[in-house]
Tab-separated table of C-alpha atoms (C1' of nucleotides) in Angstrom:
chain	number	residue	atom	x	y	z
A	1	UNK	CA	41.348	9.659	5.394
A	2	UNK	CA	37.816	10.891	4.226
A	3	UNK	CA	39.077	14.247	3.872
A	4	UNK	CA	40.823	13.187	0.571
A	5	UNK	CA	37.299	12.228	-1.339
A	6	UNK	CA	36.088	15.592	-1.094
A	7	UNK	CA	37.736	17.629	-4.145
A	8	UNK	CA	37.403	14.197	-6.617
A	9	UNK	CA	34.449	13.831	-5.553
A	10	UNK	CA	33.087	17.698	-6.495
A	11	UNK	CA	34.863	17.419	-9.461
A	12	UNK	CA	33.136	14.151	-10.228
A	13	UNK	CA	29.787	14.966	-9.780
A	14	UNK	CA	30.579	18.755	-11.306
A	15	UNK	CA	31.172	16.282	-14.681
A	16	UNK	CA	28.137	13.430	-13.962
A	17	UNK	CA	25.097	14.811	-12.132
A	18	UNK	CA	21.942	13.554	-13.750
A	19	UNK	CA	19.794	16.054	-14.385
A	20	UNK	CA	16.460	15.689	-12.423
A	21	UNK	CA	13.092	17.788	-11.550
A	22	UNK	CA	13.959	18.496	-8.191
A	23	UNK	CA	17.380	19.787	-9.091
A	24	UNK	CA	15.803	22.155	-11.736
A	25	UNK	CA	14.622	24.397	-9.241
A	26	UNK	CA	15.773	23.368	-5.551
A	27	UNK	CA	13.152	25.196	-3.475
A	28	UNK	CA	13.140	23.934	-0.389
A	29	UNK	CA	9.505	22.363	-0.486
A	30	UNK	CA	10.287	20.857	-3.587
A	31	UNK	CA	13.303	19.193	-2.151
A	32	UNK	CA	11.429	18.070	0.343
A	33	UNK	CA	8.880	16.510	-1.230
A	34	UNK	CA	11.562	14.658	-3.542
A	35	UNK	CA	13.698	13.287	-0.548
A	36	UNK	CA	10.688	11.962	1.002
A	37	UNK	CA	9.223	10.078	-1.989
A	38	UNK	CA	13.158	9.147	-2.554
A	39	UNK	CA	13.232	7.232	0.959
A	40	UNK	CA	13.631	3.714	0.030
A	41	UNK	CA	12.140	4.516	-3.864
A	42	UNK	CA	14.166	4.573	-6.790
A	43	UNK	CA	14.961	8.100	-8.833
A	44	UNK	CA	13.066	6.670	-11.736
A	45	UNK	CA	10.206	5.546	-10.035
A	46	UNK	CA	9.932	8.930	-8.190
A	47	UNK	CA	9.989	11.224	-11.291
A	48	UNK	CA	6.467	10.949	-12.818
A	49	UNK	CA	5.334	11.166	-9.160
A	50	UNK	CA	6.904	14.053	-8.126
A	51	UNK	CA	6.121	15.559	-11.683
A	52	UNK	CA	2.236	15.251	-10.644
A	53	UNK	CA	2.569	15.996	-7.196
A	54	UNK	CA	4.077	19.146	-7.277
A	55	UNK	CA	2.165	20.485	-10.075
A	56	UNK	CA	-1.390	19.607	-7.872
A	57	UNK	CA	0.218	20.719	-4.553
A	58	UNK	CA	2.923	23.309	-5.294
A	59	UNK	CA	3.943	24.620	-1.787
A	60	UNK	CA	3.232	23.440	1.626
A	61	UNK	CA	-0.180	25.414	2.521
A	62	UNK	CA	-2.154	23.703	-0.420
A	63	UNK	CA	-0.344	20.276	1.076
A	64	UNK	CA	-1.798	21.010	4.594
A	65	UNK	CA	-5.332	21.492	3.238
A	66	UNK	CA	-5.466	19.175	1.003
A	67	UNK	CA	-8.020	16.299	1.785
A	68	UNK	CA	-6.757	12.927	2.974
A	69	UNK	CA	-8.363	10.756	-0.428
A	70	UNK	CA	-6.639	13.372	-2.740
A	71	UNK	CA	-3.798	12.958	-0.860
A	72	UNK	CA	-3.360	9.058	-0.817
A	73	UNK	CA	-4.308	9.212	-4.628
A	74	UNK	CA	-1.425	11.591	-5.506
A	75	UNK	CA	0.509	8.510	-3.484
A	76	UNK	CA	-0.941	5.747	-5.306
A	77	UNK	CA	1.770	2.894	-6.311
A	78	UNK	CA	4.341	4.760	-4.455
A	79	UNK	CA	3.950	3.104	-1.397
A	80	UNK	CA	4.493	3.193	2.033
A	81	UNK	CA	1.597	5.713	2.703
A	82	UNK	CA	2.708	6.788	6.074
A	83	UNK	CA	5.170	8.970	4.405
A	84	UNK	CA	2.333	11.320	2.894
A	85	UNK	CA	0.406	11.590	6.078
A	86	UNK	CA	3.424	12.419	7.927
A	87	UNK	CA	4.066	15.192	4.886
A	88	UNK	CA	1.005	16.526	5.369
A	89	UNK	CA	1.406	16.535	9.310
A	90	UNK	CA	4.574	18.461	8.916
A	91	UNK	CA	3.352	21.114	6.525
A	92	UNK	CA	0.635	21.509	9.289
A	93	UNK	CA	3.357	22.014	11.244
A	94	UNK	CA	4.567	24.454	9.278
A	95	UNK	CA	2.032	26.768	8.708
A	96	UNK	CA	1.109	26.862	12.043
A	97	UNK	CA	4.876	27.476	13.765
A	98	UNK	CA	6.956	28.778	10.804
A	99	UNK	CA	4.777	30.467	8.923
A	100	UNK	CA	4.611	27.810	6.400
A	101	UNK	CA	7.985	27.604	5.395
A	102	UNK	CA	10.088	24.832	5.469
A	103	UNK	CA	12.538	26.023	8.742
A	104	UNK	CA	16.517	26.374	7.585
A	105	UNK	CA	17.695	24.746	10.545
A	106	UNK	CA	18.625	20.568	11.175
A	107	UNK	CA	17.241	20.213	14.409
A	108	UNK	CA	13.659	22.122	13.683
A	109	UNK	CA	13.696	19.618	10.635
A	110	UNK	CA	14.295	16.646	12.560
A	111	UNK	CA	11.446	17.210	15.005
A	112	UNK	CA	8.650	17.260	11.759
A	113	UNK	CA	6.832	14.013	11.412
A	114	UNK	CA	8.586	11.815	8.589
A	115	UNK	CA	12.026	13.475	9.057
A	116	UNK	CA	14.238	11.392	10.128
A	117	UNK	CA	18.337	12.089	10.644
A	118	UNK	CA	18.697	11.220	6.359
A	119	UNK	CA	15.945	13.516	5.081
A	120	UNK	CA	16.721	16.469	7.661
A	121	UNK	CA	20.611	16.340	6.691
A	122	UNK	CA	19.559	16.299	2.693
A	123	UNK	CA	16.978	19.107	3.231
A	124	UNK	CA	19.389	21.582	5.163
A	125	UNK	CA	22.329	20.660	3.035
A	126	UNK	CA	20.748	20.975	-0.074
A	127	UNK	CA	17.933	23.631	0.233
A	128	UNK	CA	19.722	25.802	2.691
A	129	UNK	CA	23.431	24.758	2.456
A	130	UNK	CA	23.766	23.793	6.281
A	131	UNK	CA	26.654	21.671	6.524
A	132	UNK	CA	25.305	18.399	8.039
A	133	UNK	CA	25.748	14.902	6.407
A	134	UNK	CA	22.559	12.961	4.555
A	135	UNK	CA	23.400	8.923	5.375
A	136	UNK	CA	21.308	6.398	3.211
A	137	UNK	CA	22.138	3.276	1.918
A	138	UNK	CA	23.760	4.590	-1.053
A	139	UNK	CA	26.419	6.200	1.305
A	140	UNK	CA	26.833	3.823	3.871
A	141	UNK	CA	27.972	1.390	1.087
A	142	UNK	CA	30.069	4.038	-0.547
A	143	UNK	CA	31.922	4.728	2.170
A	144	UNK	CA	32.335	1.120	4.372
A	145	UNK	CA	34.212	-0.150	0.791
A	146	UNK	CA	36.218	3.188	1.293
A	147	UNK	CA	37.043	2.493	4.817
A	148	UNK	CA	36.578	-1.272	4.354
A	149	UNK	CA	34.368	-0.785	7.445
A	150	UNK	CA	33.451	-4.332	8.489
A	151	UNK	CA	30.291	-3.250	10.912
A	152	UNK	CA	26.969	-4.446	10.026
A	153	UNK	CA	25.448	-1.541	7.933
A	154	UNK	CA	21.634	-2.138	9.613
A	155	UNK	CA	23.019	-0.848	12.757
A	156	UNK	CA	22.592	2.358	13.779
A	157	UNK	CA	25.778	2.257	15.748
A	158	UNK	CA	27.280	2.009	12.297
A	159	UNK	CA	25.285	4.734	10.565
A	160	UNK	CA	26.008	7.283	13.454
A	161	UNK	CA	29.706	6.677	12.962
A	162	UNK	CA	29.804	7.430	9.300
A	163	UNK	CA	27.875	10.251	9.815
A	164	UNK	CA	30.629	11.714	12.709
A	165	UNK	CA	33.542	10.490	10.018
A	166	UNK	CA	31.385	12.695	7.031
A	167	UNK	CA	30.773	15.855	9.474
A	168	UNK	CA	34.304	16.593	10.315
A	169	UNK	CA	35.094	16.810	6.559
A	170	UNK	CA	32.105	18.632	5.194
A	171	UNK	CA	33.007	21.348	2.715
A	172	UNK	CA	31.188	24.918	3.640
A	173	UNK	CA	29.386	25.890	0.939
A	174	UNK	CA	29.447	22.977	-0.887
A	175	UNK	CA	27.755	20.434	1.691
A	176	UNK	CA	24.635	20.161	-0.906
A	177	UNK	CA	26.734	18.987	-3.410
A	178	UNK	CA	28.610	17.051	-2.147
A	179	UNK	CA	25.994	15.262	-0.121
A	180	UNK	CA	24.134	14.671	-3.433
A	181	UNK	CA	27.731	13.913	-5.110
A	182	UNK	CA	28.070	10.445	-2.730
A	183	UNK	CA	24.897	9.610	-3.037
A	184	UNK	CA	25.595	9.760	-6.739
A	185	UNK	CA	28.157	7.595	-6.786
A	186	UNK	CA	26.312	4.618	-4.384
A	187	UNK	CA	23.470	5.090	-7.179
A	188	UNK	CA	25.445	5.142	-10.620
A	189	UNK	CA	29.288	3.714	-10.187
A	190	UNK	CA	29.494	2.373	-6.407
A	191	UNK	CA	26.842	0.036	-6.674
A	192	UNK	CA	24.837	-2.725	-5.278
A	193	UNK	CA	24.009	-6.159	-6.482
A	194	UNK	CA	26.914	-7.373	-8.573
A	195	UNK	CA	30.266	-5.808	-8.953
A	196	UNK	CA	30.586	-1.668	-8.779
A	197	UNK	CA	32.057	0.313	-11.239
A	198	UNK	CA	35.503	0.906	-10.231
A	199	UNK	CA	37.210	1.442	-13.657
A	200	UNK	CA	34.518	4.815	-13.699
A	201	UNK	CA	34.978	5.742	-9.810
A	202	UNK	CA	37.253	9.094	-8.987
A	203	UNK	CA	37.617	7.374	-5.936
A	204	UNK	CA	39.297	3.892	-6.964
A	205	UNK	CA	42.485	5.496	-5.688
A	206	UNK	CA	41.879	5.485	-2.138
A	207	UNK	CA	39.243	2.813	-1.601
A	208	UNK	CA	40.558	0.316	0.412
A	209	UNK	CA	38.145	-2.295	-0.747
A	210	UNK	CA	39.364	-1.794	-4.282
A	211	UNK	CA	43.009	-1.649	-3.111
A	212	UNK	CA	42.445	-5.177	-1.600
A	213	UNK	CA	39.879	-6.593	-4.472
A	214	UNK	CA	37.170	-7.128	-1.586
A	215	UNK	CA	34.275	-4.632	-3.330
A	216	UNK	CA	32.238	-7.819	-3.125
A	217	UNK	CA	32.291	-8.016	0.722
A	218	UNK	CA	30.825	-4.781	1.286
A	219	UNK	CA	28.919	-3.688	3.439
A	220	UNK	CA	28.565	-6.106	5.401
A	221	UNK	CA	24.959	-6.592	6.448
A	222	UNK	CA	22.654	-9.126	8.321
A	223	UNK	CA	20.416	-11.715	6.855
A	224	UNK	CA	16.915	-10.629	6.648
A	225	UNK	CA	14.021	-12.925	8.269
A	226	UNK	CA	12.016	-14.615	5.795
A	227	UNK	CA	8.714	-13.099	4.689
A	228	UNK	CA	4.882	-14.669	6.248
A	229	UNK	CA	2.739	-16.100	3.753
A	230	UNK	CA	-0.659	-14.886	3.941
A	231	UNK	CA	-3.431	-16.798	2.361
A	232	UNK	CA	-6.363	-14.576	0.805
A	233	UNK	CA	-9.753	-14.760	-1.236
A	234	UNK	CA	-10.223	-11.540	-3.062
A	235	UNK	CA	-13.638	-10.846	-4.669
A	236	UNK	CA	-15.076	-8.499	-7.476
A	237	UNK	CA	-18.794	-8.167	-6.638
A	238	UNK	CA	-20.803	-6.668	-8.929
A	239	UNK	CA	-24.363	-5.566	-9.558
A	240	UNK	CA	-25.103	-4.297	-12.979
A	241	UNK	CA	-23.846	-0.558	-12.552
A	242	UNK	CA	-21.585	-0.701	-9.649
A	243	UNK	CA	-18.425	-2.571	-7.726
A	244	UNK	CA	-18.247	-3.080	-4.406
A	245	UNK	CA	-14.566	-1.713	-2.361
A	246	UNK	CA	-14.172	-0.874	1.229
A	247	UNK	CA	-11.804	1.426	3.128
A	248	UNK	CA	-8.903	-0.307	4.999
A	249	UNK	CA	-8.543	0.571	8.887
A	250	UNK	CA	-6.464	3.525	9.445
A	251	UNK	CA	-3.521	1.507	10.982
A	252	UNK	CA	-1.391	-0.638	9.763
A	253	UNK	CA	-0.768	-2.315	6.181
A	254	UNK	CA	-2.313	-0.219	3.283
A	255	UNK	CA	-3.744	1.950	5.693
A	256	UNK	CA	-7.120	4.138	4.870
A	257	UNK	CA	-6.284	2.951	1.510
A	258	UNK	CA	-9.233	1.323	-0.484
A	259	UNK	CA	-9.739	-2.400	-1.331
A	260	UNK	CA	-11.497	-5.043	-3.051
A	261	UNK	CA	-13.378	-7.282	-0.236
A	262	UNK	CA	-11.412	-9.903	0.820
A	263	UNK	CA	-11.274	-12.808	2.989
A	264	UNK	CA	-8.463	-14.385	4.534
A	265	UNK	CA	-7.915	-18.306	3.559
A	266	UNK	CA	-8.844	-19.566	-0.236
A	267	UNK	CA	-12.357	-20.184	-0.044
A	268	UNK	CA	-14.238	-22.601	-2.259
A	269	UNK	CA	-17.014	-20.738	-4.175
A	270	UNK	CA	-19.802	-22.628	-1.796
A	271	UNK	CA	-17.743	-20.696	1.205
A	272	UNK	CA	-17.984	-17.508	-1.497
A	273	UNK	CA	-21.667	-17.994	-1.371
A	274	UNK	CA	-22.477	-18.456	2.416
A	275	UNK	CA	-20.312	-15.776	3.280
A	276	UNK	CA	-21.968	-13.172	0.272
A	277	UNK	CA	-25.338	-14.334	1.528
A	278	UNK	CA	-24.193	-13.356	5.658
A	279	UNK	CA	-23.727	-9.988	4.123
A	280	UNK	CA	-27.013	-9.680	2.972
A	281	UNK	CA	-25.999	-9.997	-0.663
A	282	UNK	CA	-27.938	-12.404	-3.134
A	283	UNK	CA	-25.597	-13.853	-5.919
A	284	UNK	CA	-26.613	-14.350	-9.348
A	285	UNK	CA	-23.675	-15.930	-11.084
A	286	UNK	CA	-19.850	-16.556	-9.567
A	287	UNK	CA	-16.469	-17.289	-11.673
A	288	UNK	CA	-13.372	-18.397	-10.000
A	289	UNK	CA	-10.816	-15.746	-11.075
A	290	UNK	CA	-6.804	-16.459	-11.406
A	291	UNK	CA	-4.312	-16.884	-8.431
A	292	UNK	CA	-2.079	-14.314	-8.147
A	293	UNK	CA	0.693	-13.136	-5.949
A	294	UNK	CA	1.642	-10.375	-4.385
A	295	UNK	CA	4.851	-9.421	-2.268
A	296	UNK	CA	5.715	-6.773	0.157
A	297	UNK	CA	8.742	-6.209	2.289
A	298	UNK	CA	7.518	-8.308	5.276
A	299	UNK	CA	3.993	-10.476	3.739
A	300	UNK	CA	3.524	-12.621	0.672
A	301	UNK	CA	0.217	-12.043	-0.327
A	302	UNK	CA	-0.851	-15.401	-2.138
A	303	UNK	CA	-4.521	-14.789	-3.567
A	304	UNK	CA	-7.287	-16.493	-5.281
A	305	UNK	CA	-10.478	-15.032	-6.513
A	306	UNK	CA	-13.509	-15.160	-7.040
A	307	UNK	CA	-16.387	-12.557	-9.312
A	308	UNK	CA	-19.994	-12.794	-8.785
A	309	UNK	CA	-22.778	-10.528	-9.800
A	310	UNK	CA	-25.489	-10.132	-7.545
A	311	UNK	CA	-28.714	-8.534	-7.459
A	312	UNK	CA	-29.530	-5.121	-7.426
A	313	UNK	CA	-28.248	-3.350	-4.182
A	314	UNK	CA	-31.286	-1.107	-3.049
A	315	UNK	CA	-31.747	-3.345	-0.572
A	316	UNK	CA	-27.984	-3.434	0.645
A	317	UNK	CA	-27.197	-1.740	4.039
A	318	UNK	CA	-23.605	-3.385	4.393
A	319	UNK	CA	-21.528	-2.412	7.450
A	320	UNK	CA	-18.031	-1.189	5.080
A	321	UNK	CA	-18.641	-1.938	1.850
A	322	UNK	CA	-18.867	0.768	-0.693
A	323	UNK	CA	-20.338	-0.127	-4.003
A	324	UNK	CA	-19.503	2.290	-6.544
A	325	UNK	CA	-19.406	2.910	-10.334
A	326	UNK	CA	-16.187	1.201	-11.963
A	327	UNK	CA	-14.826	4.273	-13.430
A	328	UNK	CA	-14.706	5.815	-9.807
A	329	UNK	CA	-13.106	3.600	-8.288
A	330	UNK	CA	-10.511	4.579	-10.875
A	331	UNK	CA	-10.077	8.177	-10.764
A	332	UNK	CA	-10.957	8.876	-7.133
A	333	UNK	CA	-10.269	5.730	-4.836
A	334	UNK	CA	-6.844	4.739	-4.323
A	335	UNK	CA	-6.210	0.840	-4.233
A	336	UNK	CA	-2.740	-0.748	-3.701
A	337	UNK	CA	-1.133	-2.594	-6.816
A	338	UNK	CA	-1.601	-5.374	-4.212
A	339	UNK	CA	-5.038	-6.169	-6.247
A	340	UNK	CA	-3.977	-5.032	-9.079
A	341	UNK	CA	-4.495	-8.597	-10.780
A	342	UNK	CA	-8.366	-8.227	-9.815
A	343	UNK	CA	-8.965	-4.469	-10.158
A	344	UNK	CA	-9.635	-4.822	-14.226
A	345	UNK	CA	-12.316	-7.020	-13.599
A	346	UNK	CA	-14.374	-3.985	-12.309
A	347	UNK	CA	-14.717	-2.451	-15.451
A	348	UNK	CA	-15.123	-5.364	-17.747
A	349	UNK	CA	-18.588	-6.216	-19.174
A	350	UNK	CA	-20.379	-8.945	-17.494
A	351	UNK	CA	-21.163	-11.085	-20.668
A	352	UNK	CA	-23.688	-14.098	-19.777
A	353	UNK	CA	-21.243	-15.798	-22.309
A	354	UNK	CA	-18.533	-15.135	-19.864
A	355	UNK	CA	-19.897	-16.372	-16.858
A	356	UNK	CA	-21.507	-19.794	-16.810
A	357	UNK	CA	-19.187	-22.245	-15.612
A	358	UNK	CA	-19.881	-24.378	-13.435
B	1	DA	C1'	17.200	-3.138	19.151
B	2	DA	C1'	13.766	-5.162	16.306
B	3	DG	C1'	9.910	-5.172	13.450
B	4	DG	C1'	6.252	-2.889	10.445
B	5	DC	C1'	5.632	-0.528	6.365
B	6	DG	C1'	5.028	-0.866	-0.792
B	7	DG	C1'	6.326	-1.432	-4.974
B	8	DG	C1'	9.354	-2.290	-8.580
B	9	DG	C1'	13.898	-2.776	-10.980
B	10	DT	C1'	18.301	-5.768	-11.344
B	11	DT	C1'	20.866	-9.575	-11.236
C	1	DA	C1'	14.202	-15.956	-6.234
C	2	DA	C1'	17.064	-12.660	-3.729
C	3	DC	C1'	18.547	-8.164	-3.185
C	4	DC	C1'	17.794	-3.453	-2.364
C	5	DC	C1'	16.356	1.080	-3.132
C	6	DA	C1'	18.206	9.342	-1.575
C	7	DG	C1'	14.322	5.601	5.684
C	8	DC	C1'	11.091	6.528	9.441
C	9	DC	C1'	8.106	5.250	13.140
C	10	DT	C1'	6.413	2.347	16.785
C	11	DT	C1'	7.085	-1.068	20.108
DNA sequence: AAGGCGGGGTT
DNA sequence: AACCCAGCCTT
């Protein structure tokens, strides 16, 4: 039955395709770069990025040498930083087994870090024209309303069927487009929350969902668990020059990224002051700051703060704090939009007017 | 198979 | 407030 999508579907996107960066000039590295920052990112939100990365690091040697600061900065807001250590991983890869090129082949893809079944299908479709599927969420929902498939979309079971069902009917020669042509569709007339498009769709004709009115039902998809609620204290400490930020570990959330210090809990400002004065810091003045909150895919981040100025810091020899001049932290420190309610109060003024509450 | 991993736009 | 985005990796 999926055979019948592929000539409307051309003709479609021969008629519709936005015009975007990466499709300018499709060079394999440059399509590389764009599906990765595309993985669960919108178009929109990738285009400035990709703009600025790929002017900085325009082919993969200058992305395997480039150092790992620079790196997370070009990343900054994006998010989910693993993807641009596992970039940089793979175009170590490169240079080092394929004489930094990107290799024309699906399985040599697949084995890179941060290629995954999607991204090695887009690459080698669209780059080198291999005819191999690219499955994300825009085409698993374009095609279960086709096939009213009722399976539960987060399954893998699921996704490996619809990418058998979308290899035997992949058109040689055409696999890039037409990859990018479903995709397309899931984005602009086949879409998610609320009702899609169908008046628009070249494929209203044989989509079973729209046959039967049941767009709304699909795909089907499990509920997601609810998100933990973290509690933090986030603090701008100053002296009269610098801020203070620290590195995050290099595992887990925000990883090697940079942050404000931070403590878990909302502390009262006495707490503030016992634990600044543990760190061998002397406080001058303190303000309590707004809440704010902050959500991620798995952790609410619900934050109070606190900023204090504090003596000169000569005499500071903290364990991971870095204390550093406010317009650094800004042009050469990356730190998640997670702080970003805090983050202006490092370059403010510290007016005595300001300060003396309390 | 399930959970960790950002940030922002839409509804 | 909920959903979801041109997903991948680790456990």
């Amino acid at each position: 039955m999926l055979e019948q999508i592929v000539e409307p579907l051309l003709g479609w996107f021969g008629e519709h395709a936005r015009i975007l960066p990466w499709r300018e000039q499709p060079q394999p590295y440059r399509v590389w770069v764009s599906e990765i920052m595309l993985q669960q990112t919108r178009v929109e939100a990738v285009k400035p990025f990709f703009e600025r990365f790929t002017q900085a690091l325009p082919d993969v040697r200058s992305l395997a040498e480039c150092p790992e600061d620079k790196l997370l900065k070009l990343w900054e807001g994006l998010g989910y930083y693993n993807r641009v250590r596992n970039m940089q991983k793979a175009a170590r890869n490169m240079v080092e087994f394929y004489d930094g090129e990107m290799p024309a082949d699906y399985e040599k893809l697949l084995g890179l870090p941060g290629i995954g079944p999607y991204t090695a299908g887009a690459v080698a479709s669209i780059a080198f024209e291999i005819p191999v599927p690219a499955v994300d969420g825009n085409v698993l929902r374009v095609i279960t309303r086709i096939t009213q498939n009722d399976g539960d979309i987060l399954k893998q079971s699921v996704k490996r069927q619809v990418e058998e069902e979308l290899l035997a009917v992949m058109p040689k020669g055409r696999s890039g487009a037409f990859n990018q042509a479903l995709m397309e569709l899931g984005a602009t007339v086949c879409v998610p929350n609320g009702a899609p498009k169908c008046e628009e769709c070249p494929l209203s004709g044989v989509c079973l969902a729209h046959q039967n009115g049941k767009e709304m039902d699909y795909p089907k998809k499990a509920q997601k668990k609810p998100r933990k609620i973290e509690k933090k204290t986030v603090l701008v400490i100053r002296d009269g020059s610098r801020a203070a930020i620290r590195k995050r570990p290099a595992k887990g959330l925000l990883a090697g990224l940079y942050e404000l210090p931070n403590l878990s809990g909302w502390l009262s400002q006495d707490e503030v002051l016992d634990w600044l004065k543990q760190e061998g810091l002397s406080p001058i003045r303190i303000r309590r700051l707004s809440d704010a909150k902050h959500i991620f895919s798995h952790i609410e981040w619900h934050m109070t703060g606190y900023v204090v100025l504090v003596e000169e810091l000569e005499n500071y020899f903290g364990k991971d704090m870095l204390f550093i001049e406010p317009k650094r932290t800004e042009e050469e420190y990356p730190i998640p939009a997670a702080f970003s309610a805090y983050t202006a109060y490092l370059q403010i003024r510290l007016g005595q007017e300001k300060y003396d509450e309390k």
